[in-house]
Short mmCIF file of C-alpha atoms in Angstrom, two decimals:
data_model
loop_
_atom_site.label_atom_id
_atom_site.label_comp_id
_atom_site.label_asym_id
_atom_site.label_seq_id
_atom_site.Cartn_x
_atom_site.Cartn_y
_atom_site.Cartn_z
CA UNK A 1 -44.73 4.09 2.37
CA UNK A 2 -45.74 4.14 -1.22
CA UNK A 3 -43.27 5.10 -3.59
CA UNK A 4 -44.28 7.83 -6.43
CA UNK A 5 -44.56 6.89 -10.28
CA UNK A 6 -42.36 8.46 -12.70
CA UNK A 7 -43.97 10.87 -14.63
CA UNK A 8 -45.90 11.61 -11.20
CA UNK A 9 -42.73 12.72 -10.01
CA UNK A 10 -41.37 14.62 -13.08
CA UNK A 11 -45.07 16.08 -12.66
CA UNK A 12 -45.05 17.44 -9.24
CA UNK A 13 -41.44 18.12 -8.43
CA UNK A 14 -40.16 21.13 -10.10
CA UNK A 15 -36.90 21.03 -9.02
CA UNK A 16 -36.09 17.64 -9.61
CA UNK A 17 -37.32 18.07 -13.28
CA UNK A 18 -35.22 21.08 -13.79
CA UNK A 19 -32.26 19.03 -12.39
CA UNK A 20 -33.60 15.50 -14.93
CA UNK A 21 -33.83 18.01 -17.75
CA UNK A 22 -30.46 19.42 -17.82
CA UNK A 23 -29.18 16.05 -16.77
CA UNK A 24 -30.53 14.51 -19.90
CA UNK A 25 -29.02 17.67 -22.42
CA UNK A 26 -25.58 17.32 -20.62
CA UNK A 27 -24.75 13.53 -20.85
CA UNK A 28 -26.33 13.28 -24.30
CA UNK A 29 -23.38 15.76 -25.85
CA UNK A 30 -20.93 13.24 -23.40
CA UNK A 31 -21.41 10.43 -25.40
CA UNK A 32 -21.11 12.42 -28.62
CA UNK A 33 -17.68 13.54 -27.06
CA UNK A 34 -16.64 9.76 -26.37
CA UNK A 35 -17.63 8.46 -29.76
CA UNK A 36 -15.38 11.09 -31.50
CA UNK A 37 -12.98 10.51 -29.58
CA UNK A 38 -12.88 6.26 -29.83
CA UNK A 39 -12.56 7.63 -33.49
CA UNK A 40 -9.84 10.11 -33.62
CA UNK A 41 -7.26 7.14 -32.11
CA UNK A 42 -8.90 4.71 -34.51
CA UNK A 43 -7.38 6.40 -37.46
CA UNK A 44 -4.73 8.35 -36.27
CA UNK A 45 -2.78 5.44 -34.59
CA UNK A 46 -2.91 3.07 -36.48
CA UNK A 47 -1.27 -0.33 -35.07
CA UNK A 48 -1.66 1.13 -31.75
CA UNK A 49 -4.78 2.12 -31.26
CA UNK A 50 -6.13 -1.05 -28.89
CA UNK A 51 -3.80 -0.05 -26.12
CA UNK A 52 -4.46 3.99 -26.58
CA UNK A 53 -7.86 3.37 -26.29
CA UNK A 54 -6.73 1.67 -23.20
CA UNK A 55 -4.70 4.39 -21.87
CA UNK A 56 -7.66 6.59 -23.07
CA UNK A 57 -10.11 5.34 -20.94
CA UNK A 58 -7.50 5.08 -17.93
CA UNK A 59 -6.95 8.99 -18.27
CA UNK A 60 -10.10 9.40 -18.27
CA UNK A 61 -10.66 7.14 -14.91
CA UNK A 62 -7.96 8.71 -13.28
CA UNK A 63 -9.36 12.04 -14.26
CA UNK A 64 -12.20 11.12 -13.05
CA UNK A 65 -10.89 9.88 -9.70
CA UNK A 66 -7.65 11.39 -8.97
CA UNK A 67 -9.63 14.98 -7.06
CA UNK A 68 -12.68 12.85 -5.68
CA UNK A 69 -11.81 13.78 -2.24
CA UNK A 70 -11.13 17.75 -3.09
CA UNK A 71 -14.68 17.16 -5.14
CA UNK A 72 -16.16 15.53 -2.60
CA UNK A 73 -15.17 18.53 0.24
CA UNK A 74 -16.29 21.28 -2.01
CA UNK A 75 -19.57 19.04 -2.66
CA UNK A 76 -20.55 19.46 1.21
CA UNK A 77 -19.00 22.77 1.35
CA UNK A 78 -20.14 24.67 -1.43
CA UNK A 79 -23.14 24.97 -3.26
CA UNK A 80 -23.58 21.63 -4.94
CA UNK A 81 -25.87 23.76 -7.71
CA UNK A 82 -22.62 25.68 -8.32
CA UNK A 83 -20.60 23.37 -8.73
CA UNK A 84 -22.48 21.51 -11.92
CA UNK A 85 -23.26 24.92 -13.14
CA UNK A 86 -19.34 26.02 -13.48
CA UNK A 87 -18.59 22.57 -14.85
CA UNK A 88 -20.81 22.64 -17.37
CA UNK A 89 -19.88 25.97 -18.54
CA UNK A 90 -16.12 24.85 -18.63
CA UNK A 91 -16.74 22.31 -20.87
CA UNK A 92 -17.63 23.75 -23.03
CA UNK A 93 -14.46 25.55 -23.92
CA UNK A 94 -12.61 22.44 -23.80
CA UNK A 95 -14.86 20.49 -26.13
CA UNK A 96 -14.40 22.70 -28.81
CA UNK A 97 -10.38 22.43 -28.18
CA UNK A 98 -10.79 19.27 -29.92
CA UNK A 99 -11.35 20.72 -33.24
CA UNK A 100 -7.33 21.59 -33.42
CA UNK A 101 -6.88 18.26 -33.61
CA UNK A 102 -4.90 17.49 -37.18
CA UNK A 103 -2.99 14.27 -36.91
CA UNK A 104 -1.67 11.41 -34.71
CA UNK A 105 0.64 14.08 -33.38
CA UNK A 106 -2.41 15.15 -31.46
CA UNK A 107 -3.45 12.18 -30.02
CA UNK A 108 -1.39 12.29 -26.90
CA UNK A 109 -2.79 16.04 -26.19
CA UNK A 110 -6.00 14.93 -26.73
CA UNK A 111 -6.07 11.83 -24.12
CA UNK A 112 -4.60 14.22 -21.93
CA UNK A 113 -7.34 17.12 -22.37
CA UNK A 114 -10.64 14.28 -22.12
CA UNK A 115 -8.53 13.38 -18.37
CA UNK A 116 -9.25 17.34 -17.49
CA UNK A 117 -12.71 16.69 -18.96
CA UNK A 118 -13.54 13.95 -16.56
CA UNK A 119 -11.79 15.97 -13.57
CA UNK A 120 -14.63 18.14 -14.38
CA UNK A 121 -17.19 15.35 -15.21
CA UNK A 122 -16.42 13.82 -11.51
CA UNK A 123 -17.03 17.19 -9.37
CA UNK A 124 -20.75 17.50 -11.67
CA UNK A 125 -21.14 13.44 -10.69
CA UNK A 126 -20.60 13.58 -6.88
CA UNK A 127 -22.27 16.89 -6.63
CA UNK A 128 -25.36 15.80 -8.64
CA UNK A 129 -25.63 12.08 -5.76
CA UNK A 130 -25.73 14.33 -3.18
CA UNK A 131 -27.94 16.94 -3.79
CA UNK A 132 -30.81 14.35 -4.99
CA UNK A 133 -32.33 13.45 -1.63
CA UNK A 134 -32.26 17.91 -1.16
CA UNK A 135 -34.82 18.24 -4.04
CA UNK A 136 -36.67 14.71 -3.28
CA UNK A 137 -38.87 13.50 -0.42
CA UNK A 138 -37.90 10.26 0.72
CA UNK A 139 -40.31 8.56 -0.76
CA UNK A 140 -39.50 9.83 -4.03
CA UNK A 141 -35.92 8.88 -3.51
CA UNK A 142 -35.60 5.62 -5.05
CA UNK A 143 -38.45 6.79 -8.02
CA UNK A 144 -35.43 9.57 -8.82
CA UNK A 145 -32.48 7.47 -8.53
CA UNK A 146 -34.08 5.00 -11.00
CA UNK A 147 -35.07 7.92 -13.50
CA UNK A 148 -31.49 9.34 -12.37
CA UNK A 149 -30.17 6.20 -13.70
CA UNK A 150 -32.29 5.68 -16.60
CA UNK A 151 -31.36 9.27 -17.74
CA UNK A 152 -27.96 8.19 -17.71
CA UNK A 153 -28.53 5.24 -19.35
CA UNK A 154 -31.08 6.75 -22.25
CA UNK A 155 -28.50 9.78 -23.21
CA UNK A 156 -25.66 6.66 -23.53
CA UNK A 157 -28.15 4.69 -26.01
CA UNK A 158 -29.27 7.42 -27.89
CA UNK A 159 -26.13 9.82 -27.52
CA UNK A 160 -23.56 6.98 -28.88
CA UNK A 161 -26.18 5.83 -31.19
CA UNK A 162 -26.80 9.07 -32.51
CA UNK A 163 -22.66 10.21 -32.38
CA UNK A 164 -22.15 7.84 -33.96
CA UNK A 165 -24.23 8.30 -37.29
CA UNK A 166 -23.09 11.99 -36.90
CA UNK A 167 -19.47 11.38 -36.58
CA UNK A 168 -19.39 8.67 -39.82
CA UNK A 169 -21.54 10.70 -41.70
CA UNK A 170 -20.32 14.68 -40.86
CA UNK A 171 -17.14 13.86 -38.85
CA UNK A 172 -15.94 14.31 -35.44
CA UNK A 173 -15.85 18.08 -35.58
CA UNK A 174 -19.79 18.25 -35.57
CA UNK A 175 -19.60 15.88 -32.85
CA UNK A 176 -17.53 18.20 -30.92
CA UNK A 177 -19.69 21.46 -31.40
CA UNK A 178 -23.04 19.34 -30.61
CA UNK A 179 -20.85 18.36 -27.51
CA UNK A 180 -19.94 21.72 -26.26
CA UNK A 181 -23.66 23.22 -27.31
CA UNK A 182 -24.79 20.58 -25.05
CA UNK A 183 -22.94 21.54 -22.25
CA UNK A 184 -24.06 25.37 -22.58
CA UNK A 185 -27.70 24.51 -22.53
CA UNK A 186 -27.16 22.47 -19.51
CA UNK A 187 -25.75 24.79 -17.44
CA UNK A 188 -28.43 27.17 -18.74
CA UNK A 189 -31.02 25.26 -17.32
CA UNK A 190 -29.56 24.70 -14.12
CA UNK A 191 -28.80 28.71 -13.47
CA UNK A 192 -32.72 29.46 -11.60
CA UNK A 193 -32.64 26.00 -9.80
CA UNK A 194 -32.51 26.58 -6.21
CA UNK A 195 -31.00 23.22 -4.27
CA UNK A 196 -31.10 23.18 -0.24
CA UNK A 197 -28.05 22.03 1.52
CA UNK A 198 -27.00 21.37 5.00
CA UNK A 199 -23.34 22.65 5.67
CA UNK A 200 -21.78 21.66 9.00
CA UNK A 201 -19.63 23.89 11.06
CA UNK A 202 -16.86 22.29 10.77
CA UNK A 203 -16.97 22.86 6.94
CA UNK A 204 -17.01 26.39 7.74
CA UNK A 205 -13.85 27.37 8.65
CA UNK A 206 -10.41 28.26 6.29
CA UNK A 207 -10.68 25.64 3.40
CA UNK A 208 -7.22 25.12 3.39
CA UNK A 209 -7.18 25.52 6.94
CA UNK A 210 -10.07 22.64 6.94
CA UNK A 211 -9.48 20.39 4.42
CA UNK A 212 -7.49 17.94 5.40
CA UNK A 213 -9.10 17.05 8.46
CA UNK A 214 -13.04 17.31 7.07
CA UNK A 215 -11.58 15.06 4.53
CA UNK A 216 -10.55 12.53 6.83
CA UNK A 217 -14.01 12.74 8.62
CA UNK A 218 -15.66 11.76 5.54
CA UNK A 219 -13.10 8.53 5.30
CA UNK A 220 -13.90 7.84 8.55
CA UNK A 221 -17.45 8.05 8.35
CA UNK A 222 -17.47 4.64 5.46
CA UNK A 223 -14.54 3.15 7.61
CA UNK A 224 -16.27 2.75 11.02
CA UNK A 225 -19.94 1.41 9.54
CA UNK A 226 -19.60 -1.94 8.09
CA UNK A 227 -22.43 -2.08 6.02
CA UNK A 228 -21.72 0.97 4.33
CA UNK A 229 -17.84 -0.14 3.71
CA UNK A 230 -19.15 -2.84 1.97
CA UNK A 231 -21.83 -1.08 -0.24
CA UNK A 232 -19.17 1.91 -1.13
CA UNK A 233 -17.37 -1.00 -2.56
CA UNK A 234 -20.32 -2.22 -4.98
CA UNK A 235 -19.70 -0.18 -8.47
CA UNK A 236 -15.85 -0.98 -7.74
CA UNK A 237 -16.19 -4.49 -7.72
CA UNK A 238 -18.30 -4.46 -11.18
CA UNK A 239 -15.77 -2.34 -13.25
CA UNK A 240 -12.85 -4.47 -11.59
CA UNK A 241 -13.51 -6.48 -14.94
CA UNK A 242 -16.45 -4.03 -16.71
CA UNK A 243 -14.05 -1.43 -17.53
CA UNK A 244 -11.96 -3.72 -19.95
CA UNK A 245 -14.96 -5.55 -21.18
CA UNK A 246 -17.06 -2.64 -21.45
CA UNK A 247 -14.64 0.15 -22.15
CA UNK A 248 -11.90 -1.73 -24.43
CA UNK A 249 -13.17 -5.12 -25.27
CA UNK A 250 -17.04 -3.67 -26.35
CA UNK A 251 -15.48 -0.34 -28.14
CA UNK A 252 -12.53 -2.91 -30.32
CA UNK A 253 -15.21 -5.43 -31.34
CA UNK A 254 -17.40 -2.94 -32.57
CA UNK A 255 -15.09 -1.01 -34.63
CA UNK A 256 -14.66 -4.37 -36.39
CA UNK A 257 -17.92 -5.69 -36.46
CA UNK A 258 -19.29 -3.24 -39.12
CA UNK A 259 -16.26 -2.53 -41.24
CA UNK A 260 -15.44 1.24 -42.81
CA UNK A 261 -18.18 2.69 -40.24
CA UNK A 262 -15.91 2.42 -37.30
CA UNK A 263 -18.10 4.95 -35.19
CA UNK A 264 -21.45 3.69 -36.38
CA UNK A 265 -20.46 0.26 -34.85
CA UNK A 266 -18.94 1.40 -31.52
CA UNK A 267 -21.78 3.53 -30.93
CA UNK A 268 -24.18 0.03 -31.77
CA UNK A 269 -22.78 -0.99 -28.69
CA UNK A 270 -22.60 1.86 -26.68
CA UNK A 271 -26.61 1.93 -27.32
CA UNK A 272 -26.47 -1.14 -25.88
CA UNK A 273 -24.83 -0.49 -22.78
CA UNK A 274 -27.52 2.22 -22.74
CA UNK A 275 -30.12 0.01 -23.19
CA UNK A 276 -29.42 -2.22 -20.85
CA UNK A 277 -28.52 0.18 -17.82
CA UNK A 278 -31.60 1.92 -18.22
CA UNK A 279 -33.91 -0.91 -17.86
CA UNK A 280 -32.19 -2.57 -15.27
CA UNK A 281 -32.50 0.19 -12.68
CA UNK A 282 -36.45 0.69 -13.31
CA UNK A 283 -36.61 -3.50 -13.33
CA UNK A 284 -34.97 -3.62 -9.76
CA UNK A 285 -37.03 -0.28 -8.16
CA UNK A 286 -40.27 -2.63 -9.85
CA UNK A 287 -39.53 -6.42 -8.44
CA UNK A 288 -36.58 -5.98 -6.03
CA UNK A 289 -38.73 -4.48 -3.23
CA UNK A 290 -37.03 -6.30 -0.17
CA UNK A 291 -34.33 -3.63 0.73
CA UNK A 292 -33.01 -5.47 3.79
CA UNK A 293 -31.88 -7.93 0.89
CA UNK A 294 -30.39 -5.30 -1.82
CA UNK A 295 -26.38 -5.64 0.02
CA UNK A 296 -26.90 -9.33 -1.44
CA UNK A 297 -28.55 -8.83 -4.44
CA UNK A 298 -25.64 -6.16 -5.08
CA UNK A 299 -23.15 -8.80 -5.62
CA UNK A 300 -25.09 -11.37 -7.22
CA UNK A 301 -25.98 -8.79 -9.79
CA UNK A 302 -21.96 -8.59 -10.75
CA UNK A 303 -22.42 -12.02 -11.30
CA UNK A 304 -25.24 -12.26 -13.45
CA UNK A 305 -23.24 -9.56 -15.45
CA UNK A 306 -20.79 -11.38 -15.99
CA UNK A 307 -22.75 -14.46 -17.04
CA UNK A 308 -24.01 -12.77 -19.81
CA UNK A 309 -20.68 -11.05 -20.63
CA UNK A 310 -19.08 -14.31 -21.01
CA UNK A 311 -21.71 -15.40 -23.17
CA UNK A 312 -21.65 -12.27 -25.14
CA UNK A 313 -17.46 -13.83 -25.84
CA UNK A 314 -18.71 -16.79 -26.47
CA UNK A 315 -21.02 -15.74 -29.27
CA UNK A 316 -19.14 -13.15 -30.54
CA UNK A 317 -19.50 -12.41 -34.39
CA UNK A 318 -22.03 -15.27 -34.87
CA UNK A 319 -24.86 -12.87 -34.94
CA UNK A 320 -25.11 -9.15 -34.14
CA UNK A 321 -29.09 -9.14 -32.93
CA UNK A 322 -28.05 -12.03 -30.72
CA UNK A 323 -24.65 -10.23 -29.59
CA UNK A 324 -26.71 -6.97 -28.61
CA UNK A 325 -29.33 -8.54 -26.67
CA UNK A 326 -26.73 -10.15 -24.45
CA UNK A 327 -25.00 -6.82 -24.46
CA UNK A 328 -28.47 -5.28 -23.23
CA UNK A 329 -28.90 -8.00 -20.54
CA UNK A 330 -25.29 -7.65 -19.48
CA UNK A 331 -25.63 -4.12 -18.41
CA UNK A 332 -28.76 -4.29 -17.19
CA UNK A 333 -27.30 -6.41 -14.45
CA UNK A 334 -24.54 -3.65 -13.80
CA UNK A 335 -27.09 -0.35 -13.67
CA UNK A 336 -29.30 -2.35 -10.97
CA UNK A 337 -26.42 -2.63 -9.31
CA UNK A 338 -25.39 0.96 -9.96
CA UNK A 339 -28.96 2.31 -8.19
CA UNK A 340 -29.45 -0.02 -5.10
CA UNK A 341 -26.48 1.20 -4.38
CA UNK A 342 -26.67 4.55 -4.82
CA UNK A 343 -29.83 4.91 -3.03
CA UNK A 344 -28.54 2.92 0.19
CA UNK A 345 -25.80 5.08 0.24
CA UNK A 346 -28.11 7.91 0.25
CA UNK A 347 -30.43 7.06 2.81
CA UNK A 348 -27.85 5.88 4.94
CA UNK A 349 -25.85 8.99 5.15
CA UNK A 350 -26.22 12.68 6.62
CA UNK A 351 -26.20 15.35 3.92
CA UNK A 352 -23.07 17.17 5.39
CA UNK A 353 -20.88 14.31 4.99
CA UNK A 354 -23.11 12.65 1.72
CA UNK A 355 -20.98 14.59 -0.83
CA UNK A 356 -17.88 13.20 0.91
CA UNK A 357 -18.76 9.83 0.98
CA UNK A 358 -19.58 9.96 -2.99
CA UNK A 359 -16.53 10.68 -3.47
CA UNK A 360 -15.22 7.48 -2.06
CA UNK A 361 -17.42 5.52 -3.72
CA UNK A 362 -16.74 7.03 -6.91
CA UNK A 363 -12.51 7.32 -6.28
CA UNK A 364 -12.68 3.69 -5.63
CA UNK A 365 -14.90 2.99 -8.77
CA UNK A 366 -13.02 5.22 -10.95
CA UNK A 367 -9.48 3.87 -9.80
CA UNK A 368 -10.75 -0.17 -10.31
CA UNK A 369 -12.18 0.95 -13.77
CA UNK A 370 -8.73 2.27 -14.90
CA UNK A 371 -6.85 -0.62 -14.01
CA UNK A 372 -9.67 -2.82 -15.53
CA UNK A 373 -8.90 -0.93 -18.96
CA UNK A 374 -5.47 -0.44 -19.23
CA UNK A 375 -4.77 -4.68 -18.28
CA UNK A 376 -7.13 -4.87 -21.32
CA UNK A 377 -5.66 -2.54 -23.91
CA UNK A 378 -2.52 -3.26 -22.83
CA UNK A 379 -2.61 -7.54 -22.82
CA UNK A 380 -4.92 -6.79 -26.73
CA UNK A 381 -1.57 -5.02 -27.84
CA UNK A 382 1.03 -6.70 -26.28
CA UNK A 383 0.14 -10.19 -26.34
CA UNK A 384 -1.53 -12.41 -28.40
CA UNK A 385 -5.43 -12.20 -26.56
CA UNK A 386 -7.62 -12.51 -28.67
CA UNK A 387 -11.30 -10.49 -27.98
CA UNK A 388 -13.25 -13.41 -27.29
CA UNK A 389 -11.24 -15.03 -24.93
CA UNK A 390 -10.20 -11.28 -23.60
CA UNK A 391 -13.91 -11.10 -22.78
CA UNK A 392 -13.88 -14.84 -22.02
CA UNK A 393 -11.78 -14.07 -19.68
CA UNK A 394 -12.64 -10.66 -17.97
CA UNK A 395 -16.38 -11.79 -17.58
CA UNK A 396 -15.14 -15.48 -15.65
CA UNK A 397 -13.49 -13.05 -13.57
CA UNK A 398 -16.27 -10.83 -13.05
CA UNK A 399 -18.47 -13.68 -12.17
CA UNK A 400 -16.15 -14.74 -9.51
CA UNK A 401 -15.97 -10.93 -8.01
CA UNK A 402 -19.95 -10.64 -7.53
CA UNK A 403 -19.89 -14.47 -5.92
CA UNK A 404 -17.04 -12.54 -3.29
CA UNK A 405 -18.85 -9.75 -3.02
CA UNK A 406 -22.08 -11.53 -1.89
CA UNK A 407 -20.39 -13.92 0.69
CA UNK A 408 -18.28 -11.06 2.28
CA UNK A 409 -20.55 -9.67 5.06
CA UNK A 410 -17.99 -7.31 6.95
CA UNK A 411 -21.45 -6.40 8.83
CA UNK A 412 -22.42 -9.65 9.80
CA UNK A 413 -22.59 -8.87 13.72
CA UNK A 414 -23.80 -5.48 12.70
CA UNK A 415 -27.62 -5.98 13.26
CA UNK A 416 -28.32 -2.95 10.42
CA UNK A 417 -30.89 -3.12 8.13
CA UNK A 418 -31.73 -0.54 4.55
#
């Protein structure tokens, strides 16, 4: 079955370029959002910035994770449309709460507000990976995951590269009106999209009544299929070591790296990242065509991650070109691993228990990136690490995840195939 081209897609599918459209608007005020905030704690703080930027990023993890499995049940219960349309709208309102912000009094309200941002940001994220294969045919499923990912990866680059010009050269209240415009016009353009969606009977009954128990169905359903235990697990075990080299690590030696423009060299970086994890998923849809083999090349792709992270430690302030290529390379690693995982996820799961199973994926994900961040922030303020061998470090670890990853095959006497 031949798979559909990109623009072919984006040509003939309404819906799904609707859905890409207001994607790309939403995410690109998100990274505007994260730049002004890496820069609020930056000079508010003070001495203590490294480890809130640590307990930043855990917040926002745990904000992101902590309702998965509420986010999850509404995603297969509700309208999955709905749901991306009300969080949209919300945040707006809370992105322009940000301009109170007058001092490093402030800080601790703001970490605390960007958690209930990502609470949000989580319920539009699950909803959004399971109503994908309802507006796509299956053989433009892995053509839309790919653009999906790209998207993602392409509001990153140019949102962080663009925040951060805006926030060093207008501040971070611009940043946070551009953020909360953003959000407007995306729900805007999701309001006439119509999205088709299977909801069982058992999801039909009292919520509160229900929830507990449809919950548990949807933990059940990863539990008792090996193959898909082990792919819900693949995002996890990248940020078990990318969220401190990615989130702390990335963000510290940036501020540094281009002195008195602290948000113009985080958001080098962040472009990066953005760079990287947009080419990577349109490299893999291109040359990894073998699906039967994507649970291995999963893990492997951690590794080769980490390879380049560890090299990106190891290079570290000898050259910035050289330092951003590696960067690039590094993530592009990570976002093939993001979409071959995704889409077997997808494909292997019904859509009244897909929104469910998300949720696990991305509680799990969410959870391991928090813990991956606050070791990192917290070891940068607390001992004396250093960010080269902190990212030293984290990546050798990494490595050593993917190679686990790879030669645990839970589904080995399981004769599935993608």
């Amino acid at each position: 079955m031949k798979e559909v081209g990109y623009l072919e897609l984006l040509k003939s599918n309404k819906k799904f370029r609707t859905f890409w459209i207001a994607a790309v608007i939403s995410m690109m005020g998100e990274w505007f959002n994260t730049i002004a905030l890496f820069t609020l704690i930056l000079i508010y703080a003070g001495e203590n910035s490294e480890e809130l930027i640590g307990i930043l990023l855990t917040i926002r993890m745990l904000g992101f994770a902590i309702l998965q499995p509420i986010t999850g049940l509404l995603a297969d219960r509700w309208s999955r449309k709905w749901i991306m349309v009300a969080t949209n709208f919300l945040q707006v309102f809370l992105a322009l709460s940000f301009l109170a912000v007058d001092g490093s009094e402030d800080i601790w309200w703001v970490i605390a507000l960007s958690g209930v941002m990502m609470v949000l940001h989580g319920a539009y994220i699950t909803a959004e990976r399971a109503a994908i294969p309802n507006i796509v045919s299956e053989r433009e499923l892995a053509t839309a995951n790919a653009l999906d990912a790209a998207t993602w990866s392409t509001a990153l680059a140019f949102g962080a590269a663009l925040g951060g010009y805006i926030v060093s050269q207008f501040g971070t209240d611009v940043a946070f009106i551009i953020d909360s415009i953003t959000f407007l016009i995306g729900g805007l353009i999701l309001l006439p999209l119509t999205v088709p969606q299977t909801v069982s009977e058992e999801m039909k009954g009292p919520l509160f009544k229900t929830a507990f128990s449809n919950i548990k169905a949807g933990t059940l359903r990863v539990y008792r299929e090996a193959r898909l235990r082990r792919i819900v697990l693949a995002k996890t075990t990248w940020n078990l070591a990318g969220g401190g080299l990615a989130g702390v690590f990335l963000v510290i030696a940036g501020s540094r790296m281009t002195p008195g423009e602290l948000a113009a060299g985080i958001g080098i970086f962040f472009m990066a990242r953005g760079i990287g994890t947009g080419i990577g998923p349109i490299l893999a849809r291109k040359y990894l065509t073998n699906k039967s083999r994507w649970p291995a090349y999963i893990g492997l792709l951690v590794s080769v991650s980490g390879l380049f992270y560890l090299m990106v430690g190891l290079t570290l302030y000898y050259n910035l070109i050289i330092t951003i290529i590696l960067v690039v390379i590094a993530h592009a690693a990570s976002g093939a691993n993001w979409v071959l995982s995704t889409i077997l996820t997808q494909q292997w799961v019904e859509d009244e228990k897909r929104g469910r199973v998300f949720s696990i994926d991305m509680l799990f994900m969410s959870i391991s990136f928090s813990f991956s961040t606050y070791v990192a922030g917290w070891l940068l303020s607390n001992t004396n690490l250093t960010i080269q061998n902190g990212m030293v470090s984290f990546s050798i670890a990494m490595i050593v995840f993917g190679l686990i990853f790879t030669l645990w095959r839970p589904d080995a006497n399981q004769h599935n195939s993608a």
